[in-house]
mmCIF file of C-alpha atoms in Angstrom:
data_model
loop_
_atom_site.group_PDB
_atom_site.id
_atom_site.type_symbol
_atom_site.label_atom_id
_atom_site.label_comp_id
_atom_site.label_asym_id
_atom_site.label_seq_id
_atom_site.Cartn_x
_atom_site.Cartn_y
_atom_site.Cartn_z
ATOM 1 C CA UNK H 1 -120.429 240.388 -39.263
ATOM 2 C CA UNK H 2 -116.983 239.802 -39.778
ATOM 3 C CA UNK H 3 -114.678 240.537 -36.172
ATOM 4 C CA UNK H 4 -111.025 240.084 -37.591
ATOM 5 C CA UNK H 5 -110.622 240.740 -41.198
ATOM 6 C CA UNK H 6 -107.161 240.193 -43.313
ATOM 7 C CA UNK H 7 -106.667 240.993 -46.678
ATOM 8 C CA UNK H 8 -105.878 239.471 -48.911
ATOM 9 C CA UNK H 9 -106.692 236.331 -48.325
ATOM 10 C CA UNK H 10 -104.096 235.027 -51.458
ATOM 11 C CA UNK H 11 -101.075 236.762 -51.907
ATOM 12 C CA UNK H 12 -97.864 235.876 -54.500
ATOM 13 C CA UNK H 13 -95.324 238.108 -54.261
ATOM 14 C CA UNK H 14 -92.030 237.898 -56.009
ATOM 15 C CA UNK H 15 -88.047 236.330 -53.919
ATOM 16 C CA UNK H 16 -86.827 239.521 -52.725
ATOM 17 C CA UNK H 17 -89.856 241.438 -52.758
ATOM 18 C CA UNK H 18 -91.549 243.759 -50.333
ATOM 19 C CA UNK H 19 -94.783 242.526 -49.219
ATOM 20 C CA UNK H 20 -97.314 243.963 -46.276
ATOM 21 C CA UNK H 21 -100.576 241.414 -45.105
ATOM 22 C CA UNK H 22 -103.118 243.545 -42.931
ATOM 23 C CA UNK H 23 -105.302 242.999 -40.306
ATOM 24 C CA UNK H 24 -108.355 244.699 -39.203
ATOM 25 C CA UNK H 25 -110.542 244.092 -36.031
ATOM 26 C CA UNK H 26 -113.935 245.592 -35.404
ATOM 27 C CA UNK H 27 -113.665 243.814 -31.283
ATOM 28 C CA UNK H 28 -111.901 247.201 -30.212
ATOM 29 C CA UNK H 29 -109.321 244.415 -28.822
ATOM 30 C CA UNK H 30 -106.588 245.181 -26.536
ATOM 31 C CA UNK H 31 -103.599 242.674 -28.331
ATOM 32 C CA UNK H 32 -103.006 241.632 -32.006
ATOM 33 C CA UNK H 33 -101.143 239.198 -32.834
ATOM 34 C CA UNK H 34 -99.003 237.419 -36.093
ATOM 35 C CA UNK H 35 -98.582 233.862 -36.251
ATOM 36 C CA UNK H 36 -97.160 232.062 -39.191
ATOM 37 C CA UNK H 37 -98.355 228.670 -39.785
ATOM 38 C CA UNK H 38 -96.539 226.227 -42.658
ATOM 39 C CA UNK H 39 -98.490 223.338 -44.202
ATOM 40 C CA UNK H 40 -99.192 220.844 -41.832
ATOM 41 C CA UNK H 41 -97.997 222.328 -38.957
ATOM 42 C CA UNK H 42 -99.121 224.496 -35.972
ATOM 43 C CA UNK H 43 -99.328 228.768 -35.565
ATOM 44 C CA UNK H 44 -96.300 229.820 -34.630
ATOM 45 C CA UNK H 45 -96.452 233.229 -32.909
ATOM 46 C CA UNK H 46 -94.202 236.118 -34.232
ATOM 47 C CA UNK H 47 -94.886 239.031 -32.302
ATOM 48 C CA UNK H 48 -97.820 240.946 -31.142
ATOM 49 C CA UNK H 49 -99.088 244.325 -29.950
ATOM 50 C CA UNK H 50 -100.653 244.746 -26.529
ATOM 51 C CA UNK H 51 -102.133 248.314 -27.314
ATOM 52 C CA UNK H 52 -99.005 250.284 -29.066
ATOM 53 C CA UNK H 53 -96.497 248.343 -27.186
ATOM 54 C CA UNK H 54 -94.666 246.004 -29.843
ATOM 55 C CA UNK H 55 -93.384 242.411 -28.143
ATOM 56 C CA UNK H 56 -91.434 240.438 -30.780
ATOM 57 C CA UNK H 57 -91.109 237.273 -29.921
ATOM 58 C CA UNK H 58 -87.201 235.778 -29.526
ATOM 59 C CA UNK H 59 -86.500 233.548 -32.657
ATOM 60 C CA UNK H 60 -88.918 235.703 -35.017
ATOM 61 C CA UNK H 61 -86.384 236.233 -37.909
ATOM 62 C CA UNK H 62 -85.379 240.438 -38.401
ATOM 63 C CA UNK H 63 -86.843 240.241 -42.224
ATOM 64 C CA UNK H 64 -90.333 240.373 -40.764
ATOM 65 C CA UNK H 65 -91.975 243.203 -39.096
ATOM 66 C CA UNK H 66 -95.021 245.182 -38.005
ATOM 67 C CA UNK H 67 -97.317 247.947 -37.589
ATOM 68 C CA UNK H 68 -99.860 248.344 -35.614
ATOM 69 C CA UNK H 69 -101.430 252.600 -36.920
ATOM 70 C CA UNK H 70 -104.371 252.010 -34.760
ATOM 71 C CA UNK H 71 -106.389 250.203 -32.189
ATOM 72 C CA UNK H 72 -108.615 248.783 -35.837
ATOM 73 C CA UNK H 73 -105.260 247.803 -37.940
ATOM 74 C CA UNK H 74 -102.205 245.367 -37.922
ATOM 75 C CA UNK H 75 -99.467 245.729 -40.722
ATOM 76 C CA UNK H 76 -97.341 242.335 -41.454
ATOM 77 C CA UNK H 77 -94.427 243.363 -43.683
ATOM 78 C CA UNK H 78 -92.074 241.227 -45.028
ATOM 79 C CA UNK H 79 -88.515 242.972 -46.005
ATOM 80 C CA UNK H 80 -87.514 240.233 -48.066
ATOM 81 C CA UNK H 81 -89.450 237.648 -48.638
ATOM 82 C CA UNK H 82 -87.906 233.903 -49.413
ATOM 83 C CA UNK H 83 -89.176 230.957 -50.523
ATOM 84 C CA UNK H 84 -89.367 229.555 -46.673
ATOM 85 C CA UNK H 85 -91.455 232.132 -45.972
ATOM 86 C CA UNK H 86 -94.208 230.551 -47.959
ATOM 87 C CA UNK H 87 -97.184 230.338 -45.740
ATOM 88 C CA UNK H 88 -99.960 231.259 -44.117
ATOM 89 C CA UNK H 89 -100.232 234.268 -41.885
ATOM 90 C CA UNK H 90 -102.473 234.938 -39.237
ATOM 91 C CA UNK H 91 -103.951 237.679 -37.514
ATOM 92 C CA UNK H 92 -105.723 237.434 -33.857
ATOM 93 C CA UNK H 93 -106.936 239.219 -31.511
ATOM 94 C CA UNK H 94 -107.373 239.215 -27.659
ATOM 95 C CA UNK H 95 -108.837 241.394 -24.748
ATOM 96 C CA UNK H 96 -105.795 241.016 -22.918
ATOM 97 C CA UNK H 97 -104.216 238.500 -20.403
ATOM 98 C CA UNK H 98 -106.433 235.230 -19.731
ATOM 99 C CA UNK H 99 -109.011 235.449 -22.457
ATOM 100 C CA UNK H 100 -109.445 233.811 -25.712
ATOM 101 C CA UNK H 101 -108.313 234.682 -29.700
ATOM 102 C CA UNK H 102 -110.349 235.466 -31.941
ATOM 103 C CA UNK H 103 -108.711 234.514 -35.330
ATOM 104 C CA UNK H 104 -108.853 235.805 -38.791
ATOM 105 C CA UNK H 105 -109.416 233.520 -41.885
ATOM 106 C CA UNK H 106 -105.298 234.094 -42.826
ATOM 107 C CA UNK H 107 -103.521 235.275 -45.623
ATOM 108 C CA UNK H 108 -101.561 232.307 -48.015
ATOM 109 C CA UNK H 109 -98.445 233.525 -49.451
ATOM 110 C CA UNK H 110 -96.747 232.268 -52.003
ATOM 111 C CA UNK H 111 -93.594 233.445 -52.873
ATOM 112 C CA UNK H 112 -92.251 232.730 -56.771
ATOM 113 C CA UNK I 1 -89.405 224.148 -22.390
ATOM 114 C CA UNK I 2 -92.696 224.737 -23.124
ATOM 115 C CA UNK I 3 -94.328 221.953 -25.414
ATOM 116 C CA UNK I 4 -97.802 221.378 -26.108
ATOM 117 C CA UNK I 5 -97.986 217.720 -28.434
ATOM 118 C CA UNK I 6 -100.210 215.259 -29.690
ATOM 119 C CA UNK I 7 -100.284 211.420 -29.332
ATOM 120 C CA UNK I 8 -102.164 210.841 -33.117
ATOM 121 C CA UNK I 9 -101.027 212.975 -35.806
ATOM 122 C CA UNK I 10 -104.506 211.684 -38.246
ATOM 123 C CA UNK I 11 -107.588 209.917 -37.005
ATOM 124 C CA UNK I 12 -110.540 208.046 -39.396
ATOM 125 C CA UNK I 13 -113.507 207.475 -37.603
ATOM 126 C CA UNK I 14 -116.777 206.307 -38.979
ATOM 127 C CA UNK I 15 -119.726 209.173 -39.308
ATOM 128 C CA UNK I 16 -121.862 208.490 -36.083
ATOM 129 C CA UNK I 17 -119.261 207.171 -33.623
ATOM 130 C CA UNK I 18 -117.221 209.055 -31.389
ATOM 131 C CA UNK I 19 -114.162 210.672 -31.707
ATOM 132 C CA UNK I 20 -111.455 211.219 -28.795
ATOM 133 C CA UNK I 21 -108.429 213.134 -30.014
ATOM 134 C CA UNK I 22 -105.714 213.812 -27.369
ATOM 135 C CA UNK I 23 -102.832 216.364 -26.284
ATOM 136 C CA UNK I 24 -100.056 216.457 -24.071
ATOM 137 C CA UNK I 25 -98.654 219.590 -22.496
ATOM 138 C CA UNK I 26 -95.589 220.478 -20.534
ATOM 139 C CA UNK I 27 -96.255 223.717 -19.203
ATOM 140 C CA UNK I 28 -97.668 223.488 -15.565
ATOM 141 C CA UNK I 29 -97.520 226.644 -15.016
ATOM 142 C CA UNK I 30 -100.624 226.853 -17.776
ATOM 143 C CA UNK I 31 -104.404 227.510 -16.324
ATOM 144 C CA UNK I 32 -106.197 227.894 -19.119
ATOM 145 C CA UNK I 33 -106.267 225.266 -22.600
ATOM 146 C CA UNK I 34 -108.312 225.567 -25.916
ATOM 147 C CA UNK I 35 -109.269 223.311 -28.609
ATOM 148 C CA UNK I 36 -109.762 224.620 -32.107
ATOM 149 C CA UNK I 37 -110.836 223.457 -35.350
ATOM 150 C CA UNK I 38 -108.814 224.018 -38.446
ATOM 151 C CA UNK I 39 -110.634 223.722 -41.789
ATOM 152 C CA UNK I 40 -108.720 223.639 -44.509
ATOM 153 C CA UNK I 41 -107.804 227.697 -46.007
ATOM 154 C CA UNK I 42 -109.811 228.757 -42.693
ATOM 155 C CA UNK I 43 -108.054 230.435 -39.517
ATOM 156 C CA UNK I 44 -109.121 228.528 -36.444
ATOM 157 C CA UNK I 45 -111.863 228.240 -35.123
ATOM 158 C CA UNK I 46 -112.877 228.304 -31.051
ATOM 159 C CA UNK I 47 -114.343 224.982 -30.079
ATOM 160 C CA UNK I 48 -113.859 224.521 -25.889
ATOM 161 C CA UNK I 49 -111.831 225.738 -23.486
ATOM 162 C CA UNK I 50 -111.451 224.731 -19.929
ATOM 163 C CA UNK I 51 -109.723 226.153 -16.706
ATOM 164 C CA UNK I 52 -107.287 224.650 -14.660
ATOM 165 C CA UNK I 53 -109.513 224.455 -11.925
ATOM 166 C CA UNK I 54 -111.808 222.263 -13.766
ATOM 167 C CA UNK I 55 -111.418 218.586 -15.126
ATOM 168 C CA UNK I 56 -114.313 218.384 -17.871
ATOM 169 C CA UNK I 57 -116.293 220.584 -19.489
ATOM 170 C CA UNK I 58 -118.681 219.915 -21.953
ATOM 171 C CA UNK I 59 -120.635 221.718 -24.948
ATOM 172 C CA UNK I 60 -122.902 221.055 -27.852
ATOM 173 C CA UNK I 61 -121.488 217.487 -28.341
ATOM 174 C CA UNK I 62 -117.847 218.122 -27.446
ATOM 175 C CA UNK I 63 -116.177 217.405 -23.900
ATOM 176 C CA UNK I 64 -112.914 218.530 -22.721
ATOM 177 C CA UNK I 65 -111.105 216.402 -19.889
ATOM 178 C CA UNK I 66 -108.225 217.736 -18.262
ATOM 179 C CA UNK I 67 -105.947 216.146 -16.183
ATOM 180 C CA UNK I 68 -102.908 218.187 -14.684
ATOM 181 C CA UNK I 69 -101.332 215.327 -12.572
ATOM 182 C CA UNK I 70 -99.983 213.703 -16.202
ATOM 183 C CA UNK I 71 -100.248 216.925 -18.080
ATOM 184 C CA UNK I 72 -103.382 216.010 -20.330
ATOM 185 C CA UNK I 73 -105.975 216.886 -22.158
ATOM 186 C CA UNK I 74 -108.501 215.338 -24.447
ATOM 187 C CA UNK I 75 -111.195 216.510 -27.155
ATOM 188 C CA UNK I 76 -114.204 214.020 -27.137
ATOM 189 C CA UNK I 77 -116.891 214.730 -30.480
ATOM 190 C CA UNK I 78 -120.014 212.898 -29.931
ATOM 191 C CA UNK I 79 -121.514 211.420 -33.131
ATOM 192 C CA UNK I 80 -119.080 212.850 -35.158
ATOM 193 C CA UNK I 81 -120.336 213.942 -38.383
ATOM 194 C CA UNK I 82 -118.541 214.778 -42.013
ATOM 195 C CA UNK I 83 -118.644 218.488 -41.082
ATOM 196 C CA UNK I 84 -116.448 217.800 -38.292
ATOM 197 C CA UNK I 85 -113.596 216.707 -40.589
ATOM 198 C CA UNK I 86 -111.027 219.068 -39.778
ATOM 199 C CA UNK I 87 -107.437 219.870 -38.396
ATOM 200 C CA UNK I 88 -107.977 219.748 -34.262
ATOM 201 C CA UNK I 89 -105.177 221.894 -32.182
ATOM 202 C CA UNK I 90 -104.838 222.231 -28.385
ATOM 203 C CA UNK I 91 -103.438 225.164 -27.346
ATOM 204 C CA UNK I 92 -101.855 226.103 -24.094
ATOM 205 C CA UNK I 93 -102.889 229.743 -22.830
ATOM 206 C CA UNK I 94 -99.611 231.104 -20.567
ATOM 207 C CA UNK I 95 -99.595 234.922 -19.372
ATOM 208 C CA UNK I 96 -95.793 235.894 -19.961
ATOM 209 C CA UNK I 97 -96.723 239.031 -18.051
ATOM 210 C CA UNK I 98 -97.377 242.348 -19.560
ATOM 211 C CA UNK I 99 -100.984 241.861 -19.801
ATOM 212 C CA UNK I 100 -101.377 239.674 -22.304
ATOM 213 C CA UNK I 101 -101.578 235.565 -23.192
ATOM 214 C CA UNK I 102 -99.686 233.910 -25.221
ATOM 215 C CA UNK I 103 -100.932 230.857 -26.663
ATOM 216 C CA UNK I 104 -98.262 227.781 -28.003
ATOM 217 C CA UNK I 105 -100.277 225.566 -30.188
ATOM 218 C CA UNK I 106 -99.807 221.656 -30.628
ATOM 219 C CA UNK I 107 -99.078 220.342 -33.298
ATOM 220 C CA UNK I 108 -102.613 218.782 -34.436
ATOM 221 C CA UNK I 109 -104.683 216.144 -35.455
ATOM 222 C CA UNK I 110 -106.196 215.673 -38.867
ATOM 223 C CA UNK I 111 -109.878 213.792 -38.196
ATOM 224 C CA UNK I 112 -111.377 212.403 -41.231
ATOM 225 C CA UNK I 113 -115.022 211.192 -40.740
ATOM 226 C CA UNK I 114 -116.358 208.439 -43.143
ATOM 227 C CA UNK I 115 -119.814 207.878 -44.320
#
C-alpha cells in the first residue's frame, strides 16, 4: 500500500564517493521533490520536478543533483559526497500547486 | 524573507492532558499551512491543514487555529497519548508560480508525553 517509496532506507557511502537515493511514487503525481533534513532540524527543499521540468532551488549546493526518468521515479545523486552531507533525504510528492505532500519514509546517509 | 518558526523548541506534557504547540510565520502572502508529525527514522506524516480563509479546523482530536492578523498558528492534541510523542512541524504552503507549492517548514517541536 505503499504511495512514495525510497530506497534504501540506510545508506553509508564513502568521502568522495558517488552515491544515487531513489524515489518511486505509485500517486501518478504531478511534482517530486528532494528535501534534506539534518538532525534536529527542519526539510530543507533542494529542488524538485513539476512533470520533466527541473526547478533547483537557489542555495542548493552544485555537488547534488537529479533525475527524474519517469512520471514513477526520482534519482538523488550526490557527486561528491562530504561529511556535511550526512543526513536524511526525502522524497515527496504533490498534484501540483495548492495541494498537499505526500512524503516518503527518507533515506539516512552516512558518509565515512 | 520567508520564515516559518516556533515559540517551544520541546514540550513534556502528562498522558491525558492537552497539548498546544505553536508556530509563527512570516509569509502573508501564504493561504494554505500544515502540521505534521515526525517520528523518529519516519518521513512526515500529514496531521491538519487549514486555509487561509478559515481560523480553526478541527479533526480526530487535533485543532488547528489560525490567526493571520499576528501571523499564527497553533496545533492543539486533545488527551494526548504516548503515541503522540513525536517531532511536530508547521509548514507554510506558498505557490512560487509554475504550478507547483513549495512548502518552508518550521523548525519543530519535540512533544514528549509522560505516563
Amino acid at each position: 500500500d505503499a504511495m512514495v517509496i525510497q530506497n534504501p532506507r540506510y545508506q553509508v557511502t564513502q568521502f568522495g564517493k558517488p552515491v544515487t537515493l531513489s524515489c518511486s511514487q505509485t500517486l501518478n503525481h504531478n511534482v517530486m521533490y528532494w528535501y534534506q533534513q539534518k538532525s534536529s532540524q527542519a526539510p530543507k527543499l533542494l529542488f524538485h520536478y513539476y512533470d520533466k521540468d527541473f526547478n533547483n532551488e537557489a542555495d542548493t549546493p552544485d555537488n547534488f543533483q537529479s533525475r527524474r526518468p519517469n512520471t514513477s521515479f526520482c534519482f538523488l545523486d550526490i557527486r561528491s559526497p562530504g561529511l556535511g552531507d550526512a543526513a536524511m533525504y526525502l522524497c515527496a510528492t504533490s498534484r501540483g500547486a495548492g495541494e498537499g505532500y505526500t512524503f516518503g519514509s527518507g533515506t539516512r546517509l552516512t558518509v565515512v | 524573507g520567508e520564515s516559518v518558526g516556533l515559540h517551544l523548541p520541546t514540550l513534556s506534557v502528562q498522558e491525558g492532558d492537552n497539548s498546544i504547540i505553536n508556530c509563527a510565520y512570516s509569509n502573508s502572502a501564504s493561504d494554505y499551512f500544515i502540521w505534521y508529525k515526525q517520528e523518529s527514522g519516519k518521513g512526515p506524516q500529514f496531521i491538519i491543514d487549514i486555509r487561509s480563509n478559515m481560523d480553526k479546523r478541527q479533526g480526530q482530536r487535533v485543532t488547528v487555529l489560525l490567526n493571520k492578523t499576528v501571523k499564527h498558528l497553533s496545533l492543539q492534541i486533545a488527551a494526548t497519548q504516548p503515541g503522540d510523542s513525536a517531532v511536530y512541524f508547521c509548514a507554510e504552503n506558498i505557490l512560487p508560480g509554475g504550478g507547483y507549492n513549495k512548502l518552508i517548514f518550521g523548525a519543530g517541536t519535540r512533544l514528549a508525553v509522560h505516563p
